[in-house]
Amino acid sequence: MYKEAFDLQKKYFAQHLQNGSINDRIKKLKKIKDWMKKNQELICDEMYKDFSKGKEEVMLTEIKPVVDEIKHNIAHLHSWSKPKQVSSSLAFFGSRSKVIYEPKGVTMIIAPWNYPFNLCVGPLISAIAAGNTAIIKPSENTPHTANLIERMMEELFPEGEVKVFQGDYTVSQELLKLPFNHIFFTGSPQVGKIIMKAAAEHLTSVTLELGGRNPLVVDETANIKDAAQKIIWGKFLNCGQTCISINYIYVHESKAKKLEEELVKQLNVLYPKGSEDYTHVVNANHFKRLTDLIDESKKEGLDFITGGESNPETNRIEPTIIKNVTTDSAVFQEEIFGPILPILTYTNLDNVIEVINDVEKPLALYIFSRSRKNQEKIINHTSAGATGINDTTIHFAHTELPFGGSNHSGIGKAHGEYGFQEFSNQRAVLKQRVGLTSPKMIYPPYTGFKKKVIKFLTWNVG
Ligand code: NAD
């Protein structure tokens, strides 16, 4: 079944897409946008069934970023896909060279559950914009949204162009046996390694959008009220189930008390008790993982500033903020991916930088500071997929910025022109004149004169 779908796409690609026009791709992107506009209520309803994600959050984090991505692609696709002429040195005298962007071919998109619509359809926009076919494997943990995506693709595309296969990891594993031209995977670093190993078998190129432990530093110069507002929003959006969510805060000791007070105040403003705007944990497994972490933190005697309560019937865990955390605490050891916010304190920024560098490179690193010196110090001495200064999370929505990690947090970049390039092969084309050319002058045998020319070309031309 998978092999047939793959072969069908391979054939479709050769017949319809390999030499397809940019206007055709733009038409398809518009069709996706129109479908989304017509079915926005349905997208919200299905996602609510999956994990009680409220309508406004779906509009803001699942629909708007994809619509923005489509508009951005439509506006720039002609220019991104135009062959780029490059200049030539004297050694290439008489020839002309350019880079053309050709579609890679048959691609696969494997998506996680935490932004189940955005992270399936977002990469598809880049795949289509670059002229590819796509097989999509949505997450099994959000089945209502996965069903909807399958119906959406059936309505919009022939199977030869886009096909959805639903199911758990066994489906991905079968699909991974096929020689895709590119795989775009979003998920955990653990599974990312499995994907990369399988891709290596066919030397398939990969984009790996992974996760990790994202630090946030609040220094002694930060505006604490402003920081607290933005931290509460960024952390508890989607119930903390966000790859660029804050995994731990390091606050300067002189500001720790004020930050704790402000976080609680802002939490009561943004997500008052019982708030309907607050998303739930996706399923019982993740609920157990997170409540075990809360229990462990209680056992360790950590101080809960707020939260800690949960309801297994609804998979709701109240926003939980824990202080006096250390790098030995259980809550510090893994990607939390849920509504638990640990706070550590510091007096010396060098120690914070050391801890950040001891953990694998994060997908996002946030700095709240009014000191340019501190901002630059942190940026210059650490590495991360992205850095937000005095804000969290919103860089995801910036269509001109590359989105992706570094090593453990990912390989390759998504969004806008970066996503287009990820799904394209940058093919070098050099057109030589017929007859006498510069290289011919130095073909062997290497006589005394040619030796001189080679020496001249090596050191004096270029
Ligand atoms: P996951 O890695 O468990 O699953 C992702 C996808 O891979 C799913 O479709 C799943 O069916 C499939 N899969 C699972 N095990 C597999 C296996 N052994 N072989 C092949 N395929 C397999 O991730 P998740 O729990 O769905 O999502 C959470 C993770 O994703 C977090 O680590 C988070 O940080 C990361 N994430 C990253 C981004 C990003 O853009 N960088 C965005 C969202 C989530």
mmCIF file with all atom_site columns, N, CA and C in Angstrom, residues 118-144:
data_model
loop_
_atom_site.group_PDB
_atom_site.id
_atom_site.type_symbol
_atom_site.label_atom_id
_atom_site.label_alt_id
_atom_site.label_comp_id
_atom_site.label_asym_id
_atom_site.label_entity_id
_atom_site.label_seq_id
_atom_site.pdbx_PDB_ins_code
_atom_site.Cartn_x
_atom_site.Cartn_y
_atom_site.Cartn_z
_atom_site.occupancy
_atom_site.B_iso_or_equiv
_atom_site.pdbx_formal_charge
_atom_site.auth_seq_id
_atom_site.auth_comp_id
_atom_site.auth_asym_id
_atom_site.auth_atom_id
_atom_site.pdbx_PDB_model_num
ATOM 1  N N  . ASN A 1 118 ? -1.058 22.936 12.338 1.00 0.00 ? 118 ASN A N  1
ATOM 2  C CA . ASN A 1 118 ? 0.041  23.808 11.920 1.00 0.00 ? 118 ASN A CA 1
ATOM 3  C C  . ASN A 1 118 ? 1.266  23.010 11.450 1.00 0.00 ? 118 ASN A C  1
ATOM 4  N N  . LEU A 1 119 ? 1.609  21.953 12.211 1.00 0.00 ? 119 LEU A N  1
ATOM 5  C CA . LEU A 1 119 ? 2.869  21.264 11.912 1.00 0.00 ? 119 LEU A CA 1
ATOM 6  C C  . LEU A 1 119 ? 2.739  20.182 10.837 1.00 0.00 ? 119 LEU A C  1
ATOM 7  N N  . CYS A 1 120 ? 1.498  19.966 10.349 1.00 0.00 ? 120 CYS A N  1
ATOM 8  C CA . CYS A 1 120 ? 1.301  19.145 9.137  1.00 0.00 ? 120 CYS A CA 1
ATOM 9  C C  . CYS A 1 120 ? 1.212  20.053 7.924  1.00 0.00 ? 120 CYS A C  1
ATOM 10 N N  . VAL A 1 121 ? 0.339  21.059 8.026  1.00 0.00 ? 121 VAL A N  1
ATOM 11 C CA . VAL A 1 121 ? 0.045  21.872 6.846  1.00 0.00 ? 121 VAL A CA 1
ATOM 12 C C  . VAL A 1 121 ? 1.142  22.914 6.612  1.00 0.00 ? 121 VAL A C  1
ATOM 13 N N  . GLY A 1 122 ? 1.772  23.407 7.693  1.00 0.00 ? 122 GLY A N  1
ATOM 14 C CA . GLY A 1 122 ? 2.865  24.389 7.534  1.00 0.00 ? 122 GLY A CA 1
ATOM 15 C C  . GLY A 1 122 ? 3.976  23.867 6.628  1.00 0.00 ? 122 GLY A C  1
ATOM 16 N N  . PRO A 1 123 ? 4.584  22.709 6.968  1.00 0.00 ? 123 PRO A N  1
ATOM 17 C CA . PRO A 1 123 ? 5.625  22.171 6.081  1.00 0.00 ? 123 PRO A CA 1
ATOM 18 C C  . PRO A 1 123 ? 5.104  21.852 4.680  1.00 0.00 ? 123 PRO A C  1
ATOM 19 N N  . LEU A 1 124 ? 3.810  21.468 4.601  1.00 0.00 ? 124 LEU A N  1
ATOM 20 C CA . LEU A 1 124 ? 3.253  21.165 3.273  1.00 0.00 ? 124 LEU A CA 1
ATOM 21 C C  . LEU A 1 124 ? 3.286  22.405 2.364  1.00 0.00 ? 124 LEU A C  1
ATOM 22 N N  . ILE A 1 125 ? 3.108  23.576 2.970  1.00 0.00 ? 125 ILE A N  1
ATOM 23 C CA . ILE A 1 125 ? 3.142  24.809 2.172  1.00 0.00 ? 125 ILE A CA 1
ATOM 24 C C  . ILE A 1 125 ? 4.509  24.929 1.481  1.00 0.00 ? 125 ILE A C  1
ATOM 25 N N  . SER A 1 126 ? 5.574  24.661 2.241  1.00 0.00 ? 126 SER A N  1
ATOM 26 C CA . SER A 1 126 ? 6.922  24.738 1.647  1.00 0.00 ? 126 SER A CA 1
ATOM 27 C C  . SER A 1 126 ? 7.105  23.641 0.595  1.00 0.00 ? 126 SER A C  1
ATOM 28 N N  . ALA A 1 127 ? 6.586  22.438 0.887  1.00 0.00 ? 127 ALA A N  1
ATOM 29 C CA . ALA A 1 127 ? 6.740  21.323 -0.060 1.00 0.00 ? 127 ALA A CA 1
ATOM 30 C C  . ALA A 1 127 ? 6.052  21.663 -1.393 1.00 0.00 ? 127 ALA A C  1
ATOM 31 N N  . ILE A 1 128 ? 4.839  22.202 -1.303 1.00 0.00 ? 128 ILE A N  1
ATOM 32 C CA . ILE A 1 128 ? 4.078  22.541 -2.516 1.00 0.00 ? 128 ILE A CA 1
ATOM 33 C C  . ILE A 1 128 ? 4.731  23.729 -3.231 1.00 0.00 ? 128 ILE A C  1
ATOM 34 N N  . ALA A 1 129 ? 5.130  24.734 -2.447 1.00 0.00 ? 129 ALA A N  1
ATOM 35 C CA . ALA A 1 129 ? 5.748  25.929 -3.045 1.00 0.00 ? 129 ALA A CA 1
ATOM 36 C C  . ALA A 1 129 ? 6.999  25.545 -3.827 1.00 0.00 ? 129 ALA A C  1
ATOM 37 N N  . ALA A 1 130 ? 7.711  24.543 -3.327 1.00 0.00 ? 130 ALA A N  1
ATOM 38 C CA . ALA A 1 130 ? 8.943  24.131 -4.020 1.00 0.00 ? 130 ALA A CA 1
ATOM 39 C C  . ALA A 1 130 ? 8.660  23.122 -5.130 1.00 0.00 ? 130 ALA A C  1
ATOM 40 N N  . GLY A 1 131 ? 7.403  22.684 -5.286 1.00 0.00 ? 131 GLY A N  1
ATOM 41 C CA . GLY A 1 131 ? 7.032  21.848 -6.430 1.00 0.00 ? 131 GLY A CA 1
ATOM 42 C C  . GLY A 1 131 ? 7.082  20.349 -6.200 1.00 0.00 ? 131 GLY A C  1
ATOM 43 N N  . ASN A 1 132 ? 6.977  19.920 -4.942 1.00 0.00 ? 132 ASN A N  1
ATOM 44 C CA . ASN A 1 132 ? 7.085  18.493 -4.634 1.00 0.00 ? 132 ASN A CA 1
ATOM 45 C C  . ASN A 1 132 ? 5.727  17.819 -4.452 1.00 0.00 ? 132 ASN A C  1
ATOM 46 N N  . THR A 1 133 ? 5.767  16.483 -4.366 1.00 0.00 ? 133 THR A N  1
ATOM 47 C CA . THR A 1 133 ? 4.610  15.749 -3.851 1.00 0.00 ? 133 THR A CA 1
ATOM 48 C C  . THR A 1 133 ? 4.872  15.520 -2.363 1.00 0.00 ? 133 THR A C  1
ATOM 49 N N  . ALA A 1 134 ? 3.852  15.085 -1.633 1.00 0.00 ? 134 ALA A N  1
ATOM 50 C CA . ALA A 1 134 ? 4.067  14.839 -0.199 1.00 0.00 ? 134 ALA A CA 1
ATOM 51 C C  . ALA A 1 134 ? 3.184  13.711 0.310  1.00 0.00 ? 134 ALA A C  1
ATOM 52 N N  . ILE A 1 135 ? 3.798  12.871 1.128  1.00 0.00 ? 135 ILE A N  1
ATOM 53 C CA . ILE A 1 135 ? 3.037  11.904 1.918  1.00 0.00 ? 135 ILE A CA 1
ATOM 54 C C  . ILE A 1 135 ? 3.099  12.414 3.355  1.00 0.00 ? 135 ILE A C  1
ATOM 55 N N  . ILE A 1 136 ? 1.916  12.532 3.970  1.00 0.00 ? 136 ILE A N  1
ATOM 56 C CA . ILE A 1 136 ? 1.866  13.118 5.319  1.00 0.00 ? 136 ILE A CA 1
ATOM 57 C C  . ILE A 1 136 ? 1.485  12.047 6.329  1.00 0.00 ? 136 ILE A C  1
ATOM 58 N N  . LYS A 1 137 ? 2.225  12.008 7.453  1.00 0.00 ? 137 LYS A N  1
ATOM 59 C CA . LYS A 1 137 ? 1.880  11.102 8.562  1.00 0.00 ? 137 LYS A CA 1
ATOM 60 C C  . LYS A 1 137 ? 1.608  11.970 9.779  1.00 0.00 ? 137 LYS A C  1
ATOM 61 N N  . PRO A 1 138 ? 0.310  12.266 10.043 1.00 0.00 ? 138 PRO A N  1
ATOM 62 C CA . PRO A 1 138 ? -0.009 13.074 11.233 1.00 0.00 ? 138 PRO A CA 1
ATOM 63 C C  . PRO A 1 138 ? 0.164  12.237 12.500 1.00 0.00 ? 138 PRO A C  1
ATOM 64 N N  . SER A 1 139 ? 0.086  12.894 13.646 1.00 0.00 ? 139 SER A N  1
ATOM 65 C CA . SER A 1 139 ? 0.257  12.165 14.903 1.00 0.00 ? 139 SER A CA 1
ATOM 66 C C  . SER A 1 139 ? -1.016 11.384 15.254 1.00 0.00 ? 139 SER A C  1
ATOM 67 N N  . GLU A 1 140 ? -0.803 10.196 15.791 1.00 0.00 ? 140 GLU A N  1
ATOM 68 C CA . GLU A 1 140 ? -1.911 9.348  16.235 1.00 0.00 ? 140 GLU A CA 1
ATOM 69 C C  . GLU A 1 140 ? -2.540 9.884  17.525 1.00 0.00 ? 140 GLU A C  1
ATOM 70 N N  . ASN A 1 141 ? -1.839 10.807 18.215 1.00 0.00 ? 141 ASN A N  1
ATOM 71 C CA . ASN A 1 141 ? -2.350 11.300 19.507 1.00 0.00 ? 141 ASN A CA 1
ATOM 72 C C  . ASN A 1 141 ? -3.435 12.358 19.366 1.00 0.00 ? 141 ASN A C  1
ATOM 73 N N  . THR A 1 142 ? -3.619 12.875 18.162 1.00 0.00 ? 142 THR A N  1
ATOM 74 C CA . THR A 1 142 ? -4.691 13.859 17.922 1.00 0.00 ? 142 THR A CA 1
ATOM 75 C C  . THR A 1 142 ? -5.516 13.366 16.724 1.00 0.00 ? 142 THR A C  1
ATOM 76 N N  . PRO A 1 143 ? -6.301 12.300 16.965 1.00 0.00 ? 143 PRO A N  1
ATOM 77 C CA . PRO A 1 143 ? -6.949 11.607 15.838 1.00 0.00 ? 143 PRO A CA 1
ATOM 78 C C  . PRO A 1 143 ? -8.021 12.421 15.123 1.00 0.00 ? 143 PRO A C  1
ATOM 79 N N  . HIS A 1 144 ? -8.716 13.320 15.860 1.00 0.00 ? 144 HIS A N  1
ATOM 80 C CA . HIS A 1 144 ? -9.761 14.093 15.183 1.00 0.00 ? 144 HIS A CA 1
ATOM 81 C C  . HIS A 1 144 ? -9.142 15.035 14.155 1.00 0.00 ? 144 HIS A C  1
#
